[in-house]
mmCIF file of N, CA and C in Angstrom:
data_model
loop_
_atom_site.group_PDB
_atom_site.id
_atom_site.type_symbol
_atom_site.label_atom_id
_atom_site.label_comp_id
_atom_site.label_asym_id
_atom_site.label_seq_id
_atom_site.Cartn_x
_atom_site.Cartn_y
_atom_site.Cartn_z
ATOM 1 N N MET P 1 27.020 -51.073 -8.093
ATOM 2 C CA MET P 1 26.549 -50.917 -9.460
ATOM 3 C C MET P 1 25.240 -51.672 -9.674
ATOM 4 N N PHE P 2 25.206 -52.899 -9.179
ATOM 5 C CA PHE P 2 23.998 -53.704 -9.340
ATOM 6 C C PHE P 2 22.825 -53.070 -8.607
ATOM 7 N N ASP P 3 23.087 -52.508 -7.427
ATOM 8 C CA ASP P 3 22.026 -51.874 -6.648
ATOM 9 C C ASP P 3 21.457 -50.650 -7.360
ATOM 10 N N SER P 4 22.302 -49.855 -7.978
ATOM 11 C CA SER P 4 21.802 -48.661 -8.666
ATOM 12 C C SER P 4 20.950 -49.036 -9.878
ATOM 13 N N GLN P 5 21.311 -50.098 -10.588
ATOM 14 C CA GLN P 5 20.488 -50.559 -11.716
ATOM 15 C C GLN P 5 19.154 -51.102 -11.218
ATOM 16 N N LEU P 6 19.191 -51.809 -10.103
ATOM 17 C CA LEU P 6 17.964 -52.360 -9.528
ATOM 18 C C LEU P 6 17.024 -51.238 -9.101
ATOM 19 N N TYR P 7 17.559 -50.227 -8.415
ATOM 20 C CA TYR P 7 16.737 -49.099 -8.001
ATOM 21 C C TYR P 7 16.194 -48.338 -9.213
ATOM 22 N N SER P 8 17.025 -48.147 -10.191
ATOM 23 C CA SER P 8 16.599 -47.440 -11.398
ATOM 24 C C SER P 8 15.472 -48.193 -12.099
ATOM 25 N N SER P 9 15.619 -49.502 -12.230
ATOM 26 C CA SER P 9 14.575 -50.320 -12.866
ATOM 27 C C SER P 9 13.292 -50.303 -12.045
ATOM 28 N N PHE P 10 13.439 -50.380 -10.722
ATOM 29 C CA PHE P 10 12.274 -50.382 -9.840
ATOM 30 C C PHE P 10 11.497 -49.076 -9.955
ATOM 31 N N PHE P 11 12.198 -47.940 -9.912
ATOM 32 C CA PHE P 11 11.519 -46.649 -10.004
ATOM 33 C C PHE P 11 10.915 -46.419 -11.387
ATOM 34 N N THR P 12 11.561 -46.925 -12.419
ATOM 35 C CA THR P 12 10.991 -46.833 -13.766
ATOM 36 C C THR P 12 9.697 -47.637 -13.840
ATOM 37 N N LEU P 13 9.728 -48.851 -13.294
ATOM 38 C CA LEU P 13 8.537 -49.697 -13.282
ATOM 39 C C LEU P 13 7.416 -49.059 -12.467
ATOM 40 N N MET P 14 7.746 -48.482 -11.317
ATOM 41 C CA MET P 14 6.727 -47.829 -10.494
ATOM 42 C C MET P 14 6.153 -46.604 -11.203
ATOM 43 N N GLY P 15 6.984 -45.889 -11.942
ATOM 44 C CA GLY P 15 6.495 -44.744 -12.715
ATOM 45 C C GLY P 15 5.513 -45.170 -13.793
ATOM 46 N N ILE P 16 5.813 -46.282 -14.455
ATOM 47 C CA ILE P 16 4.908 -46.800 -15.490
ATOM 48 C C ILE P 16 3.594 -47.237 -14.863
ATOM 49 N N VAL P 17 3.660 -47.928 -13.731
ATOM 50 C CA VAL P 17 2.441 -48.373 -13.041
ATOM 51 C C VAL P 17 1.608 -47.168 -12.601
ATOM 52 N N ALA P 18 2.258 -46.140 -12.069
ATOM 53 C CA ALA P 18 1.532 -44.934 -11.654
ATOM 54 C C ALA P 18 0.886 -44.250 -12.852
ATOM 55 N N PHE P 19 1.598 -44.164 -13.956
ATOM 56 C CA PHE P 19 1.045 -43.557 -15.170
ATOM 57 C C PHE P 19 -0.167 -44.338 -15.663
ATOM 58 N N LEU P 20 -0.060 -45.675 -15.680
ATOM 59 C CA LEU P 20 -1.193 -46.491 -16.116
ATOM 60 C C LEU P 20 -2.383 -46.342 -15.172
ATOM 61 N N GLY P 21 -2.125 -46.203 -13.869
ATOM 62 C CA GLY P 21 -3.208 -45.997 -12.907
ATOM 63 C C GLY P 21 -3.933 -44.686 -13.142
ATOM 64 N N VAL P 22 -3.180 -43.618 -13.363
ATOM 65 C CA VAL P 22 -3.788 -42.314 -13.645
ATOM 66 C C VAL P 22 -4.559 -42.365 -14.959
ATOM 67 N N LEU P 23 -3.996 -43.018 -15.957
ATOM 68 C CA LEU P 23 -4.674 -43.160 -17.249
ATOM 69 C C LEU P 23 -5.978 -43.937 -17.095
ATOM 70 N N TYR P 24 -5.965 -45.009 -16.302
ATOM 71 C CA TYR P 24 -7.168 -45.799 -16.049
ATOM 72 C C TYR P 24 -8.257 -44.952 -15.388
ATOM 73 N N LEU P 25 -7.890 -44.195 -14.369
ATOM 74 C CA LEU P 25 -8.873 -43.349 -13.680
ATOM 75 C C LEU P 25 -9.438 -42.277 -14.601
ATOM 76 N N PHE P 26 -8.594 -41.695 -15.433
ATOM 77 C CA PHE P 26 -9.050 -40.680 -16.375
ATOM 78 C C PHE P 26 -10.034 -41.274 -17.377
ATOM 79 N N ILE P 27 -9.708 -42.433 -17.928
ATOM 80 C CA ILE P 27 -10.593 -43.076 -18.909
ATOM 81 C C ILE P 27 -11.903 -43.485 -18.251
ATOM 82 N N LYS P 28 -11.827 -44.007 -17.036
ATOM 83 C CA LYS P 28 -13.040 -44.422 -16.334
ATOM 84 C C LYS P 28 -13.964 -43.227 -16.093
ATOM 85 N N ARG P 29 -13.406 -42.120 -15.682
ATOM 86 C CA ARG P 29 -14.213 -40.921 -15.429
ATOM 87 C C ARG P 29 -14.785 -40.366 -16.727
ATOM 88 N N TYR P 30 -13.993 -40.321 -17.770
ATOM 89 C CA TYR P 30 -14.434 -39.797 -19.058
ATOM 90 C C TYR P 30 -15.523 -40.680 -19.661
ATOM 91 N N ALA P 31 -15.391 -42.003 -19.538
ATOM 92 C CA ALA P 31 -16.384 -42.917 -20.099
ATOM 93 C C ALA P 31 -17.724 -42.766 -19.392
ATOM 94 N N LYS P 32 -17.728 -42.516 -18.091
ATOM 95 C CA LYS P 32 -18.986 -42.332 -17.368
ATOM 96 C C LYS P 32 -19.742 -41.119 -17.875
ATOM 97 N N SER P 33 -19.047 -40.036 -18.109
ATOM 98 C CA SER P 33 -19.731 -38.826 -18.557
ATOM 99 C C SER P 33 -20.286 -38.997 -19.965
ATOM 100 N N LYS P 34 -19.633 -39.774 -20.802
ATOM 101 C CA LYS P 34 -20.119 -39.997 -22.162
ATOM 102 C C LYS P 34 -21.335 -40.920 -22.171
ATOM 103 N N THR P 35 -21.332 -41.969 -21.355
ATOM 104 C CA THR P 35 -22.455 -42.892 -21.361
ATOM 105 C C THR P 35 -23.691 -42.287 -20.721
ATOM 106 N N ALA P 36 -23.532 -41.278 -19.876
ATOM 107 C CA ALA P 36 -24.698 -40.640 -19.271
ATOM 108 C C ALA P 36 -25.527 -39.921 -20.329
ATOM 109 N N LEU P 37 -24.893 -39.427 -21.380
ATOM 110 C CA LEU P 37 -25.602 -38.721 -22.434
ATOM 111 C C LEU P 37 -26.136 -39.655 -23.509
ATOM 112 N N LYS P 38 -25.652 -40.871 -23.552
ATOM 113 C CA LYS P 38 -26.009 -41.802 -24.610
ATOM 114 C C LYS P 38 -27.465 -42.242 -24.480
ATOM 115 N N GLY P 39 -28.213 -42.111 -25.550
ATOM 116 C CA GLY P 39 -29.555 -42.651 -25.609
ATOM 117 C C GLY P 39 -30.593 -41.941 -24.776
ATOM 118 N N MET P 40 -30.442 -40.662 -24.536
ATOM 119 C CA MET P 40 -31.441 -39.958 -23.745
ATOM 120 C C MET P 40 -32.749 -39.796 -24.518
ATOM 121 N N ASN P 41 -32.681 -39.531 -25.811
ATOM 122 C CA ASN P 41 -33.878 -39.268 -26.598
ATOM 123 C C ASN P 41 -34.146 -40.315 -27.665
ATOM 124 N N ILE P 42 -33.199 -41.175 -27.952
ATOM 125 C CA ILE P 42 -33.366 -42.171 -29.011
ATOM 126 C C ILE P 42 -33.134 -43.557 -28.430
ATOM 127 N N LYS P 43 -34.112 -44.446 -28.640
ATOM 128 C CA LYS P 43 -33.987 -45.828 -28.176
ATOM 129 C C LYS P 43 -34.396 -46.759 -29.311
ATOM 130 N N ILE P 44 -33.595 -47.776 -29.539
ATOM 131 C CA ILE P 44 -33.907 -48.800 -30.532
ATOM 132 C C ILE P 44 -34.575 -49.949 -29.780
ATOM 133 N N HIS P 45 -35.829 -50.248 -30.122
ATOM 134 C CA HIS P 45 -36.553 -51.305 -29.425
ATOM 135 C C HIS P 45 -36.408 -52.644 -30.122
ATOM 136 N N GLU P 46 -36.289 -52.627 -31.441
ATOM 137 C CA GLU P 46 -36.150 -53.890 -32.163
ATOM 138 C C GLU P 46 -35.465 -53.639 -33.496
ATOM 139 N N ARG P 47 -34.645 -54.611 -33.902
ATOM 140 C CA ARG P 47 -33.956 -54.536 -35.191
ATOM 141 C C ARG P 47 -34.019 -55.924 -35.818
ATOM 142 N N VAL P 48 -34.494 -55.973 -37.072
ATOM 143 C CA VAL P 48 -34.615 -57.239 -37.787
ATOM 144 C C VAL P 48 -33.901 -57.106 -39.121
ATOM 145 N N ALA P 49 -33.019 -58.077 -39.421
ATOM 146 C CA ALA P 49 -32.320 -58.069 -40.704
ATOM 147 C C ALA P 49 -33.266 -58.590 -41.782
ATOM 148 N N VAL P 50 -33.507 -57.778 -42.799
ATOM 149 C CA VAL P 50 -34.366 -58.176 -43.911
ATOM 150 C C VAL P 50 -33.519 -58.847 -44.988
ATOM 151 N N PHE P 51 -32.353 -58.307 -45.224
ATOM 152 C CA PHE P 51 -31.350 -58.909 -46.090
ATOM 153 C C PHE P 51 -29.994 -58.527 -45.509
ATOM 154 N N PRO P 52 -28.893 -59.081 -46.022
ATOM 155 C CA PRO P 52 -27.609 -58.905 -45.331
ATOM 156 C C PRO P 52 -27.241 -57.474 -44.937
ATOM 157 N N LYS P 53 -27.579 -56.497 -45.743
ATOM 158 C CA LYS P 53 -27.178 -55.133 -45.410
ATOM 159 C C LYS P 53 -28.369 -54.200 -45.237
ATOM 160 N N GLY P 54 -29.539 -54.767 -44.928
ATOM 161 C CA GLY P 54 -30.728 -53.955 -44.722
ATOM 162 C C GLY P 54 -31.498 -54.420 -43.505
ATOM 163 N N HIS P 55 -32.023 -53.464 -42.750
ATOM 164 C CA HIS P 55 -32.732 -53.772 -41.510
ATOM 165 C C HIS P 55 -34.035 -52.988 -41.418
ATOM 166 N N LEU P 56 -34.988 -53.584 -40.716
ATOM 167 C CA LEU P 56 -36.173 -52.865 -40.259
ATOM 168 C C LEU P 56 -35.953 -52.582 -38.784
ATOM 169 N N ILE P 57 -36.227 -51.360 -38.385
ATOM 170 C CA ILE P 57 -35.936 -50.937 -37.019
ATOM 171 C C ILE P 57 -37.168 -50.259 -36.432
ATOM 172 N N ILE P 58 -37.527 -50.643 -35.212
ATOM 173 C CA ILE P 58 -38.540 -49.909 -34.459
ATOM 174 C C ILE P 58 -37.781 -49.052 -33.459
ATOM 175 N N ALA P 59 -37.908 -47.738 -33.622
ATOM 176 C CA ALA P 59 -37.164 -46.793 -32.789
ATOM 177 C C ALA P 59 -38.124 -45.836 -32.105
ATOM 178 N N GLU P 60 -37.759 -45.440 -30.894
ATOM 179 C CA GLU P 60 -38.505 -44.418 -30.162
ATOM 180 C C GLU P 60 -37.643 -43.161 -30.148
ATOM 181 N N ILE P 61 -38.179 -42.105 -30.733
ATOM 182 C CA ILE P 61 -37.444 -40.849 -30.818
ATOM 183 C C ILE P 61 -38.318 -39.761 -30.212
ATOM 184 N N GLY P 62 -37.893 -39.235 -29.101
ATOM 185 C CA GLY P 62 -38.647 -38.180 -28.431
ATOM 186 C C GLY P 62 -40.042 -38.599 -28.021
ATOM 187 N N GLY P 63 -40.223 -39.863 -27.628
ATOM 188 C CA GLY P 63 -41.526 -40.344 -27.190
ATOM 189 C C GLY P 63 -42.424 -40.840 -28.303
ATOM 190 N N LYS P 64 -42.008 -40.708 -29.563
ATOM 191 C CA LYS P 64 -42.779 -41.210 -30.701
ATOM 192 C C LYS P 64 -42.083 -42.441 -31.262
ATOM 193 N N PHE P 65 -42.889 -43.382 -31.776
ATOM 194 C CA PHE P 65 -42.352 -44.614 -32.334
ATOM 195 C C PHE P 65 -42.343 -44.533 -33.854
ATOM 196 N N PHE P 66 -41.252 -45.021 -34.456
ATOM 197 C CA PHE P 66 -41.104 -45.009 -35.905
ATOM 198 C C PHE P 66 -40.643 -46.373 -36.387
ATOM 199 N N LEU P 67 -41.143 -46.770 -37.577
ATOM 200 C CA LEU P 67 -40.623 -47.931 -38.285
ATOM 201 C C LEU P 67 -39.651 -47.389 -39.316
ATOM 202 N N LEU P 68 -38.385 -47.782 -39.194
ATOM 203 C CA LEU P 68 -37.340 -47.270 -40.067
ATOM 204 C C LEU P 68 -36.811 -48.387 -40.949
ATOM 205 N N GLY P 69 -36.449 -48.041 -42.167
ATOM 206 C CA GLY P 69 -35.733 -48.942 -43.055
ATOM 207 C C GLY P 69 -34.312 -48.441 -43.174
ATOM 208 N N ALA P 70 -33.344 -49.309 -42.894
ATOM 209 C CA ALA P 70 -31.948 -48.871 -42.904
ATOM 210 C C ALA P 70 -31.117 -49.767 -43.807
ATOM 211 N N THR P 71 -30.329 -49.142 -44.674
ATOM 212 C CA THR P 71 -29.340 -49.833 -45.493
ATOM 213 C C THR P 71 -27.998 -49.157 -45.245
ATOM 214 N N GLU P 72 -26.969 -49.607 -45.969
ATOM 215 C CA GLU P 72 -25.660 -48.970 -45.815
ATOM 216 C C GLU P 72 -25.686 -47.518 -46.284
ATOM 217 N N GLN P 73 -26.519 -47.219 -47.272
ATOM 218 C CA GLN P 73 -26.521 -45.881 -47.855
ATOM 219 C C GLN P 73 -27.508 -44.923 -47.207
ATOM 220 N N SER P 74 -28.607 -45.436 -46.644
ATOM 221 C CA SER P 74 -29.637 -44.512 -46.177
ATOM 222 C C SER P 74 -30.467 -45.097 -45.040
ATOM 223 N N ILE P 75 -31.180 -44.194 -44.376
ATOM 224 C CA ILE P 75 -32.176 -44.550 -43.366
ATOM 225 C C ILE P 75 -33.446 -43.806 -43.734
ATOM 226 N N ASN P 76 -34.557 -44.540 -43.857
ATOM 227 C CA ASN P 76 -35.830 -43.942 -44.256
ATOM 228 C C ASN P 76 -36.884 -44.209 -43.195
ATOM 229 N N ILE P 77 -37.730 -43.212 -42.943
ATOM 230 C CA ILE P 77 -38.879 -43.396 -42.062
ATOM 231 C C ILE P 77 -39.979 -44.019 -42.907
ATOM 232 N N LEU P 78 -40.343 -45.260 -42.587
ATOM 233 C CA LEU P 78 -41.390 -45.942 -43.333
ATOM 234 C C LEU P 78 -42.775 -45.604 -42.800
ATOM 235 N N LYS P 79 -42.888 -45.486 -41.475
ATOM 236 C CA LYS P 79 -44.192 -45.207 -40.879
ATOM 237 C C LYS P 79 -43.998 -44.729 -39.446
ATOM 238 N N GLU P 80 -44.851 -43.786 -39.025
ATOM 239 C CA GLU P 80 -44.888 -43.417 -37.617
ATOM 240 C C GLU P 80 -45.887 -44.348 -36.951
ATOM 241 N N LEU P 81 -45.467 -45.012 -35.893
ATOM 242 C CA LEU P 81 -46.294 -46.010 -35.229
ATOM 243 C C LEU P 81 -46.923 -45.437 -33.968
ATOM 244 N N GLU P 82 -48.089 -45.931 -33.656
ATOM 245 C CA GLU P 82 -48.722 -45.647 -32.370
ATOM 246 C C GLU P 82 -48.351 -46.788 -31.436
ATOM 247 N N ILE P 83 -48.386 -46.547 -30.140
ATOM 248 C CA ILE P 83 -48.013 -47.599 -29.194
ATOM 249 C C ILE P 83 -48.975 -48.786 -29.288
ATOM 250 N N GLU P 84 -50.208 -48.537 -29.728
ATOM 251 C CA GLU P 84 -51.171 -49.623 -29.907
ATOM 252 C C GLU P 84 -50.778 -50.531 -31.068
ATOM 253 N N ASP P 85 -49.989 -50.022 -32.015
ATOM 254 C CA ASP P 85 -49.532 -50.816 -33.150
ATOM 255 C C ASP P 85 -48.419 -51.784 -32.765
ATOM 256 N N ILE P 86 -47.868 -51.641 -31.572
ATOM 257 C CA ILE P 86 -46.755 -52.472 -31.122
ATOM 258 C C ILE P 86 -47.232 -53.262 -29.912
ATOM 259 N N PRO P 87 -47.808 -54.468 -30.100
ATOM 260 C CA PRO P 87 -48.422 -55.185 -28.977
ATOM 261 C C PRO P 87 -47.450 -55.521 -27.847
ATOM 262 N N ILE P 88 -46.248 -55.902 -28.164
ATOM 263 C CA ILE P 88 -45.295 -56.255 -27.112
ATOM 264 C C ILE P 88 -44.915 -55.014 -26.318
ATOM 265 N N GLU P 89 -44.685 -53.914 -27.005
ATOM 266 C CA GLU P 89 -44.284 -52.686 -26.327
ATOM 267 C C GLU P 89 -45.412 -52.124 -25.474
ATOM 268 N N LYS P 90 -46.651 -52.287 -25.906
ATOM 269 C CA LYS P 90 -47.774 -51.759 -25.144
ATOM 270 C C LYS P 90 -47.820 -52.406 -23.762
ATOM 271 N N GLU P 91 -47.510 -53.699 -23.679
ATOM 272 C CA GLU P 91 -47.531 -54.395 -22.398
ATOM 273 C C GLU P 91 -46.257 -54.140 -21.596
ATOM 274 N N ARG P 92 -45.131 -54.151 -22.284
ATOM 275 C CA ARG P 92 -43.844 -54.097 -21.601
ATOM 276 C C ARG P 92 -43.403 -52.684 -21.250
ATOM 277 N N LEU P 93 -43.773 -51.720 -22.057
ATOM 278 C CA LEU P 93 -43.222 -50.379 -21.924
ATOM 279 C C LEU P 93 -44.188 -49.473 -21.180
ATOM 280 N N ASN P 94 -43.701 -48.865 -20.119
ATOM 281 C CA ASN P 94 -44.456 -47.845 -19.421
ATOM 282 C C ASN P 94 -43.699 -46.548 -19.666
ATOM 283 N N ILE P 95 -44.198 -45.738 -20.587
ATOM 284 C CA ILE P 95 -43.455 -44.568 -21.043
ATOM 285 C C ILE P 95 -43.200 -43.583 -19.911
ATOM 286 N N SER P 96 -44.120 -43.471 -18.971
ATOM 287 C CA SER P 96 -43.928 -42.497 -17.899
ATOM 288 C C SER P 96 -42.879 -42.952 -16.886
ATOM 289 N N ALA P 97 -42.602 -44.246 -16.826
ATOM 290 C CA ALA P 97 -41.619 -44.744 -15.860
ATOM 291 C C ALA P 97 -40.212 -44.624 -16.429
ATOM 292 N N VAL P 98 -39.298 -44.278 -15.573
ATOM 293 C CA VAL P 98 -37.895 -44.192 -15.974
ATOM 294 C C VAL P 98 -37.233 -45.507 -15.606
ATOM 295 N N ARG P 99 -36.584 -46.121 -16.584
ATOM 296 C CA ARG P 99 -35.931 -47.401 -16.328
ATOM 297 C C ARG P 99 -34.582 -47.175 -15.660
ATOM 298 N N GLU P 100 -34.278 -48.065 -14.728
ATOM 299 C CA GLU P 100 -32.958 -48.049 -14.106
ATOM 300 C C GLU P 100 -31.986 -48.743 -15.053
ATOM 301 N N PRO P 101 -30.773 -48.242 -15.175
ATOM 302 C CA PRO P 101 -29.806 -48.899 -16.051
ATOM 303 C C PRO P 101 -29.429 -50.268 -15.504
ATOM 304 N N GLU P 102 -29.194 -51.199 -16.417
ATOM 305 C CA GLU P 102 -28.801 -52.534 -16.008
ATOM 306 C C GLU P 102 -27.386 -52.498 -15.450
ATOM 307 N N ASP P 103 -27.152 -53.385 -14.492
ATOM 308 C CA ASP P 103 -25.803 -53.506 -13.951
ATOM 309 C C ASP P 103 -25.016 -54.417 -14.880
ATOM 310 N N LEU P 104 -24.049 -53.862 -15.583
ATOM 311 C CA LEU P 104 -23.276 -54.614 -16.554
ATOM 312 C C LEU P 104 -21.895 -54.980 -16.022
ATOM 313 N N SER P 105 -21.754 -55.034 -14.708
ATOM 314 C CA SER P 105 -20.451 -55.344 -14.139
ATOM 315 C C SER P 105 -20.178 -56.841 -14.223
ATOM 316 N N PHE P 106 -18.920 -57.188 -14.091
ATOM 317 C CA PHE P 106 -18.506 -58.586 -14.117
ATOM 318 C C PHE P 106 -19.123 -59.336 -12.948
ATOM 319 N N LYS P 107 -19.228 -58.668 -11.804
ATOM 320 C CA LYS P 107 -19.808 -59.280 -10.606
ATOM 321 C C LYS P 107 -21.258 -59.697 -10.852
ATOM 322 N N SER P 108 -22.056 -58.823 -11.470
ATOM 323 C CA SER P 108 -23.456 -59.169 -11.735
ATOM 324 C C SER P 108 -23.557 -60.276 -12.775
ATOM 325 N N PHE P 109 -22.626 -60.304 -13.731
ATOM 326 C CA PHE P 109 -22.612 -61.375 -14.726
ATOM 327 C C PHE P 109 -22.371 -62.723 -14.056
ATOM 328 N N ILE P 110 -21.394 -62.784 -13.153
ATOM 329 C CA ILE P 110 -21.093 -64.032 -12.447
ATOM 330 C C ILE P 110 -22.282 -64.452 -11.590
ATOM 331 N N LYS P 111 -22.910 -63.491 -10.889
ATOM 332 C CA LYS P 111 -24.080 -63.818 -10.064
ATOM 333 C C LYS P 111 -25.206 -64.403 -10.908
ATOM 334 N N SER P 112 -25.504 -63.775 -12.054
ATOM 335 C CA SER P 112 -26.593 -64.279 -12.891
ATOM 336 C C SER P 112 -26.249 -65.633 -13.489
ATOM 337 N N THR P 113 -24.977 -65.856 -13.818
ATOM 338 C CA THR P 113 -24.563 -67.148 -14.357
ATOM 339 C C THR P 113 -24.699 -68.232 -13.306
ATOM 340 N N LEU P 114 -24.253 -67.943 -12.082
ATOM 341 C CA LEU P 114 -24.375 -68.927 -11.012
ATOM 342 C C LEU P 114 -25.835 -69.176 -10.658
ATOM 343 N N LYS P 115 -26.658 -68.131 -10.691
ATOM 344 C CA LYS P 115 -28.078 -68.279 -10.385
ATOM 345 C C LYS P 115 -28.757 -69.181 -11.415
ATOM 346 N N SER P 116 -28.457 -68.966 -12.705
ATOM 347 C CA SER P 116 -29.075 -69.794 -13.741
ATOM 348 C C SER P 116 -28.544 -71.218 -13.685
ATOM 349 N N LYS P 117 -27.285 -71.398 -13.277
ATOM 350 C CA LYS P 117 -26.715 -72.737 -13.155
ATOM 351 C C LYS P 117 -27.375 -73.489 -12.003
ATOM 352 N N ASN P 118 -27.653 -72.789 -10.894
ATOM 353 C CA ASN P 118 -28.302 -73.414 -9.742
ATOM 354 C C ASN P 118 -29.752 -73.765 -10.032
ATOM 355 N N ASN P 119 -30.421 -73.006 -10.893
ATOM 356 C CA ASN P 119 -31.815 -73.285 -11.241
ATOM 357 C C ASN P 119 -31.943 -74.518 -12.118
ATOM 358 N N ASN P 120 -30.901 -74.878 -12.842
ATOM 359 C CA ASN P 120 -30.944 -76.059 -13.736
ATOM 360 C C ASN P 120 -30.621 -77.278 -12.993
#
């Protein structure tokens, strides 16, 4: 009797672990496909809080730069900017170059933390 309960509990536990493994793989695959589409045409370069619920935003939309005003109720285009109007972006941003995505893994976080700790 004890053996049958043990086997039953073991197989139930293994079934749950297998289900969680399949669920993990499905979510991991689905999340990759969603993040590949994220931010292809719209990039936020800077956001500054003007008051608690209002921001000024410099955004690049389809290769053009805009100064946006955003509140809880609305988003307004305040001005279309030229790249010369943004001194930091003119030096830092090479529009023709495609940026490689940053490695946001835990391993890279630990490496950068240890590297900065060793430099101090």
